[in-house]
JSON list of C-alpha atoms in Angstrom, two decimals:
[
{"chain": "A", "resi": 1084, "resn": "SER", "atom": "CA", "xyz": [-12.70, -3.81, 0.33]},
{"chain": "A", "resi": 1085, "resn": "ILE", "atom": "CA", "xyz": [-12.72, -1.37, -2.53]},
{"chain": "A", "resi": 1086, "resn": "LEU", "atom": "CA", "xyz": [-12.31, 2.26, -1.54]},
{"chain": "A", "resi": 1087, "resn": "LEU", "atom": "CA", "xyz": [-13.87, 4.63, -4.02]},
{"chain": "A", "resi": 1088, "resn": "ALA", "atom": "CA", "xyz": [-12.26, 7.57, -2.23]},
{"chain": "A", "resi": 1089, "resn": "PHE", "atom": "CA", "xyz": [-10.08, 7.88, 0.84]},
{"chain": "A", "resi": 1090, "resn": "ARG", "atom": "CA", "xyz": [-9.53, 10.88, 3.07]},
{"chain": "A", "resi": 1091, "resn": "PRO", "atom": "CA", "xyz": [-7.01, 9.91, 5.75]},
{"chain": "A", "resi": 1092, "resn": "ALA", "atom": "CA", "xyz": [-7.36, 13.15, 7.72]},
{"chain": "A", "resi": 1093, "resn": "THR", "atom": "CA", "xyz": [-11.12, 12.62, 8.00]},
{"chain": "A", "resi": 1094, "resn": "LEU", "atom": "CA", "xyz": [-10.67, 9.05, 9.20]},
{"chain": "A", "resi": 1095, "resn": "VAL", "atom": "CA", "xyz": [-8.01, 10.02, 11.73]},
{"chain": "A", "resi": 1096, "resn": "SER", "atom": "CA", "xyz": [-10.15, 12.86, 13.07]},
{"chain": "A", "resi": 1097, "resn": "LEU", "atom": "CA", "xyz": [-12.66, 10.25, 14.23]},
{"chain": "A", "resi": 1098, "resn": "LEU", "atom": "CA", "xyz": [-10.10, 8.38, 16.33]},
{"chain": "A", "resi": 1099, "resn": "ASN", "atom": "CA", "xyz": [-9.34, 9.13, 19.95]},
{"chain": "A", "resi": 1100, "resn": "LEU", "atom": "CA", "xyz": [-5.60, 9.76, 19.61]},
{"chain": "A", "resi": 1101, "resn": "PRO", "atom": "CA", "xyz": [-3.56, 11.41, 22.37]},
{"chain": "A", "resi": 1102, "resn": "SER", "atom": "CA", "xyz": [-2.28, 14.40, 20.39]},
{"chain": "A", "resi": 1103, "resn": "ALA", "atom": "CA", "xyz": [-2.36, 16.36, 17.16]},
{"chain": "A", "resi": 1104, "resn": "ASP", "atom": "CA", "xyz": [1.12, 15.04, 16.39]},
{"chain": "A", "resi": 1105, "resn": "LYS", "atom": "CA", "xyz": [-0.14, 11.45, 16.59]},
{"chain": "A", "resi": 1106, "resn": "ARG", "atom": "CA", "xyz": [-3.10, 12.32, 14.36]},
{"chain": "A", "resi": 1107, "resn": "ASN", "atom": "CA", "xyz": [-0.81, 13.93, 11.79]},
{"chain": "A", "resi": 1108, "resn": "GLU", "atom": "CA", "xyz": [1.62, 11.02, 11.94]},
{"chain": "A", "resi": 1109, "resn": "LEU", "atom": "CA", "xyz": [-1.14, 8.45, 11.37]},
{"chain": "A", "resi": 1110, "resn": "SER", "atom": "CA", "xyz": [-2.75, 10.52, 8.63]},
{"chain": "A", "resi": 1111, "resn": "ASP", "atom": "CA", "xyz": [0.57, 10.82, 6.80]},
{"chain": "A", "resi": 1112, "resn": "MET", "atom": "CA", "xyz": [1.25, 7.09, 7.14]},
{"chain": "A", "resi": 1113, "resn": "LEU", "atom": "CA", "xyz": [-2.21, 6.18, 5.82]},
{"chain": "A", "resi": 1114, "resn": "ALA", "atom": "CA", "xyz": [-1.85, 8.58, 2.90]},
{"chain": "A", "resi": 1115, "resn": "LYS", "atom": "CA", "xyz": [1.31, 6.72, 1.88]},
{"chain": "A", "resi": 1116, "resn": "ARG", "atom": "CA", "xyz": [-0.07, 3.19, 2.35]},
{"chain": "A", "resi": 1117, "resn": "VAL", "atom": "CA", "xyz": [-3.75, 3.33, 1.33]},
{"chain": "A", "resi": 1118, "resn": "THR", "atom": "CA", "xyz": [-5.16, 4.20, -2.06]},
{"chain": "A", "resi": 1119, "resn": "SER", "atom": "CA", "xyz": [-8.55, 4.41, -3.71]},
{"chain": "A", "resi": 1120, "resn": "VAL", "atom": "CA", "xyz": [-10.03, 3.86, -7.14]},
{"chain": "A", "resi": 1121, "resn": "SER", "atom": "CA", "xyz": [-10.50, 7.62, -7.55]},
{"chain": "A", "resi": 1122, "resn": "GLU", "atom": "CA", "xyz": [-6.86, 8.28, -6.66]},
{"chain": "A", "resi": 1123, "resn": "ILE", "atom": "CA", "xyz": [-5.60, 5.64, -9.08]},
{"chain": "A", "resi": 1124, "resn": "LEU", "atom": "CA", "xyz": [-7.74, 6.93, -11.94]},
{"chain": "A", "resi": 1125, "resn": "GLY", "atom": "CA", "xyz": [-7.23, 10.58, -11.08]},
{"chain": "A", "resi": 1126, "resn": "ARG", "atom": "CA", "xyz": [-10.94, 11.36, -11.08]},
{"chain": "A", "resi": 1127, "resn": "THR", "atom": "CA", "xyz": [-14.09, 10.85, -9.04]},
{"chain": "A", "resi": 1128, "resn": "VAL", "atom": "CA", "xyz": [-15.58, 7.38, -9.44]},
{"chain": "A", "resi": 1129, "resn": "GLU", "atom": "CA", "xyz": [-19.10, 6.36, -8.47]},
{"chain": "A", "resi": 1130, "resn": "TRP", "atom": "CA", "xyz": [-20.05, 2.91, -7.16]},
{"chain": "A", "resi": 1131, "resn": "LYS", "atom": "CA", "xyz": [-22.21, 2.17, -10.22]},
{"chain": "A", "resi": 1132, "resn": "GLU", "atom": "CA", "xyz": [-19.19, 2.53, -12.52]},
{"chain": "A", "resi": 1133, "resn": "VAL", "atom": "CA", "xyz": [-17.12, 0.14, -10.38]},
{"chain": "A", "resi": 1134, "resn": "TYR", "atom": "CA", "xyz": [-19.99, -2.33, -10.14]},
{"chain": "A", "resi": 1135, "resn": "GLN", "atom": "CA", "xyz": [-20.46, -2.34, -13.92]},
{"chain": "A", "resi": 1136, "resn": "ALA", "atom": "CA", "xyz": [-16.72, -2.78, -14.56]},
{"chain": "A", "resi": 1137, "resn": "MET", "atom": "CA", "xyz": [-16.61, -5.71, -12.12]},
{"chain": "A", "resi": 1138, "resn": "ALA", "atom": "CA", "xyz": [-19.69, -7.32, -13.67]},
{"chain": "A", "resi": 1139, "resn": "VAL", "atom": "CA", "xyz": [-18.18, -7.10, -17.17]},
{"chain": "A", "resi": 1140, "resn": "SER", "atom": "CA", "xyz": [-14.68, -8.25, -16.13]},
{"chain": "A", "resi": 1141, "resn": "PHE", "atom": "CA", "xyz": [-15.09, -10.95, -13.50]},
{"chain": "A", "resi": 1142, "resn": "GLY", "atom": "CA", "xyz": [-16.92, -13.48, -15.67]},
{"chain": "A", "resi": 1143, "resn": "PRO", "atom": "CA", "xyz": [-14.27, -13.68, -18.40]},
{"chain": "A", "resi": 1144, "resn": "ALA", "atom": "CA", "xyz": [-11.43, -13.49, -15.86]},
{"chain": "A", "resi": 1145, "resn": "LEU", "atom": "CA", "xyz": [-12.88, -16.41, -13.89]},
{"chain": "A", "resi": 1146, "resn": "GLY", "atom": "CA", "xyz": [-14.11, -18.32, -16.94]},
{"chain": "A", "resi": 1147, "resn": "VAL", "atom": "CA", "xyz": [-17.74, -18.26, -15.79]},
{"chain": "A", "resi": 1148, "resn": "ASP", "atom": "CA", "xyz": [-21.00, -16.70, -16.91]},
{"chain": "A", "resi": 1149, "resn": "LEU", "atom": "CA", "xyz": [-22.32, -14.31, -14.30]},
{"chain": "A", "resi": 1150, "resn": "VAL", "atom": "CA", "xyz": [-26.07, -14.22, -13.89]},
{"chain": "A", "resi": 1151, "resn": "SER", "atom": "CA", "xyz": [-27.81, -11.21, -12.38]},
{"chain": "A", "resi": 1152, "resn": "GLY", "atom": "CA", "xyz": [-30.53, -12.03, -9.89]},
{"chain": "A", "resi": 1153, "resn": "GLU", "atom": "CA", "xyz": [-31.30, -13.16, -6.37]},
{"chain": "A", "resi": 1154, "resn": "LEU", "atom": "CA", "xyz": [-29.41, -15.81, -4.44]},
{"chain": "A", "resi": 1155, "resn": "THR", "atom": "CA", "xyz": [-30.70, -19.36, -4.78]},
{"chain": "A", "resi": 1156, "resn": "ALA", "atom": "CA", "xyz": [-31.97, -21.06, -1.62]},
{"chain": "A", "resi": 1157, "resn": "GLY", "atom": "CA", "xyz": [-28.72, -23.05, -1.44]},
{"chain": "A", "resi": 1158, "resn": "GLU", "atom": "CA", "xyz": [-26.58, -19.92, -1.81]},
{"chain": "A", "resi": 1159, "resn": "GLN", "atom": "CA", "xyz": [-28.58, -18.11, 0.88]},
{"chain": "A", "resi": 1160, "resn": "SER", "atom": "CA", "xyz": [-28.27, -21.12, 3.19]},
{"chain": "A", "resi": 1161, "resn": "ALA", "atom": "CA", "xyz": [-24.49, -21.25, 2.66]},
{"chain": "A", "resi": 1162, "resn": "ALA", "atom": "CA", "xyz": [-24.22, -17.49, 3.30]},
{"chain": "A", "resi": 1163, "resn": "ASN", "atom": "CA", "xyz": [-26.24, -17.79, 6.52]},
{"chain": "A", "resi": 1164, "resn": "GLU", "atom": "CA", "xyz": [-24.04, -20.66, 7.69]},
{"chain": "A", "resi": 1165, "resn": "LEU", "atom": "CA", "xyz": [-20.88, -18.60, 7.07]},
{"chain": "A", "resi": 1166, "resn": "ILE", "atom": "CA", "xyz": [-22.38, -15.66, 8.96]},
{"chain": "A", "resi": 1167, "resn": "THR", "atom": "CA", "xyz": [-23.24, -17.85, 11.93]},
{"chain": "A", "resi": 1168, "resn": "ALA", "atom": "CA", "xyz": [-20.20, -20.11, 12.06]},
{"chain": "A", "resi": 1169, "resn": "LYS", "atom": "CA", "xyz": [-17.50, -17.72, 10.93]},
{"chain": "A", "resi": 1170, "resn": "TYR", "atom": "CA", "xyz": [-18.09, -14.02, 10.32]},
{"chain": "A", "resi": 1171, "resn": "SER", "atom": "CA", "xyz": [-20.06, -13.31, 13.50]},
{"chain": "A", "resi": 1172, "resn": "GLN", "atom": "CA", "xyz": [-17.34, -14.89, 15.67]},
{"chain": "A", "resi": 1173, "resn": "ASP", "atom": "CA", "xyz": [-14.75, -12.74, 17.43]},
{"chain": "A", "resi": 1174, "resn": "CYS", "atom": "CA", "xyz": [-12.09, -15.41, 16.86]},
{"chain": "A", "resi": 1175, "resn": "TRP", "atom": "CA", "xyz": [-12.51, -14.91, 13.08]},
{"chain": "A", "resi": 1176, "resn": "ASN", "atom": "CA", "xyz": [-12.98, -11.14, 13.07]},
{"chain": "A", "resi": 1177, "resn": "GLN", "atom": "CA", "xyz": [-9.97, -10.47, 15.26]},
{"chain": "A", "resi": 1178, "resn": "LEU", "atom": "CA", "xyz": [-7.52, -12.62, 13.29]},
{"chain": "A", "resi": 1179, "resn": "ARG", "atom": "CA", "xyz": [-4.60, -10.64, 11.95]}
]
């Protein structure tokens, strides 16, 4: 996951925690352990900028030519198989 921005207090406010102290404690911990692209760069970053940077950088880094377009039938089939066999299964999603 790539977080463009992160507001720990907002996230924690959505959780059903037993007390304000617990909310503050979790918010402080998350603020120390989680970062975002905007925080690293010190400015607001939009998804389009990140997408473009990834598109320009991944090809050379991986030694491949990236091609913009739709998935091929084989790629779509492989994606559907992964969804069915792996990513929709609790045993995969609850691994830690």
